[in-house]
C-alpha angles and dihedrals in degrees: 000000000000090000091052093050091049092052091046090053091049091048090050091051092050092050093049094044093047094048091049092051101043102042147002113299103262121185097203095065100030111130094206113037115180106251107174108114103169112239091354094061112127113248094236091058093066111014127113123216118252089203089066101029102043112124112228120189117199111254094018130111128188113249102170140018125201121188145173114202134189114217119265126257111313141185119260123263124250095273097056096032091059093051091047092051090050091052094056089084089075086083089074093050091050092056091049094047090047090054089051092048094240097110116087096193116114115262093242091052091053090047092050090053091048091052096040107132110232113238101211092200089067091061100041094083090234096153087199135129113284125222089255091051090053091051091048092058094042089053092051091052092049093051092050091050090050092054097041105032095149092051100041101026101094110015116183130198109286094024096087143039124199108179124174127179115251099274122112097229090049093049090048090051090054091049091050090050090053090048088056091054086054098217112146117220097022111144137200118248108264092210107088102202123164102231088132097038106038090141090068091068096042113104093194092055092048092050103036101033120015097036097030116107089211089068089066099042093110090049091054091045091054092048087059094046121110091243093057094042091050088051092053091048092048092052091049094048093044089055092043093232122168094204122071114248119239124217088255090053091053092047092050092051091045090052091050087055098049102035093051096046112109115201093170089062093032091239115143113208115255086220089071088067087080090068133061119221088257090055092052092049091053092050090047091055090051089056091046090056089055095052094039091063101027097049109356143061095310093080120045093212091067093068091058092059090048089058091067097068091045091053088053090049093054093047092048094051092045088056091046090055088057090048089247099102138086127276087222132012115186126180121190122202143127130301089261091070091050091050092050093049091050088051092051090050089053094228127138090022119156120223091234127034117260112254139185092235094079134002114246102220093185097047121145093212101085114157088194088070102026107043103015120140108298093013113167144182114205133180124195122203115206130191114220130200117197127163092340094309126113123220138157137221137186130216123194124211132192115198088343096307122110115254104227096180095074100058136001109291088350093286115117116197109223095252092052092045093049092048092051094047096047091073088068097050097085095057115138129186098197089117090070097086114089130193 
C-alpha cells in the first residue's frame, strides 16, 4: 500500500511538472489540482479509511467507541453567500479581458466558468448541510459499521448516545451518521448539552477571543505582507482585471472555489481556475492563522475548553470497563470543538507559534486536515484476554487514521491512557463569567 501511494505521488508530480513545462498552466486538464481549502475542505479530500487503517490487536475486541465529529459540508451563511453571489459577475470581465488578450487563463477554463450552472442553494445563505455533506457523514457511519459489526450491529436503547448541538446542519449530520450505521429506530439525544461546545456559553471567550480584534492581529499582519500582496496582484493580473481586488473580493472568489468543489463526484470547481496552487496555499495559511488563534494553540484559553471532551471520554470508557457504559458515544459540533480538543491533546503542535510575518510551509497546524468538513476524533476501547488475564487498551483516530503521537504505535495501554486523561478531569469553567 505504501509503495502504491509513493508511485501515485511520483506520477502526480510528473504529470504536473510536465504540463507546466510544455504548455500554459490550465486548470481544466491539470492532473493534480490543489484541493486543500482549510476548514472548507471536503472530507473525502483528506480522510483515511478506517477499514484499512484500523489497528487490531490479537486477543482484543472493541467494546466502546467515543467520537467528536464536525458537521459535513454545508452551504455558506448569508454574509458569505451574498459576497459570493456578487462576485459571480467576474465571469463577464474574464470574457472581456480574454478578448483583449489581457487574461492569462486558458480558454477552456474561461468557457467552463461561463457555462457554470448556478446552484441557487449556494447563494441563499442557508447555512445548512449540503447533499455532499450528508453523503460524507453517511459514508463515515457505514465504514464504522463495517469495521465494528459486532459492536454496532444491533444497538439497543441505552447502548448508544448521539448528541448534536442545536444547529440544523449539525443535527442533520448526526442523522446521516446514524443512517450510515444502518440501525433502524436509533434516536438523537433530546438533551442538547454543550459538552462539546462549552466555549459558546463562555462570556470571557466571546469577549476576549472570538470577538477580540487582537485574536486576528497575525491575520491582518499577513494580509499586509509582501507574499499576500503579490498573491492578490497575481490573481488580478491572471484574470486581466483593470480594477484592484480588495481582500473581500479575494475571499469571495476563494469561497466560490471551495464551496462549489465536489469531491464526492470528483468535480473540481471551475472557480478554482482563477488561482494558482501557490495562491491557494497562501489563502490556506491565512485561514490557518485564524483558527490557530481563535481555537488552537495561539490562545491558552482554547486548551481549557478542549479538556471538557477528554474528561467525558475518560468517564465514558471507565463506565464501559465496568459494563455500564455505551457501545458508542458520538458528539456532533463545529470545527472549533475539534480544534480545541486537538489542542488539549497537544498533537500537531508547532515548535514556534504561527505568525503573519512569514508563512510556515512545514507547519503541523493545517486546518485542511484537522478541522475540515466532517473532521473527527475517535477513540476505541478494546478488551483484551491474554493467558487468562483481562486488560484494556485505547486507540485514537483522526479522520480515520491512527494518531501515533499520543501513545507508542498509537496503542495506549489502559494505565497510560487513564494517566494521560486524568490531567483534564479537574477542568473548571468558572472563569467564563465577566463583569
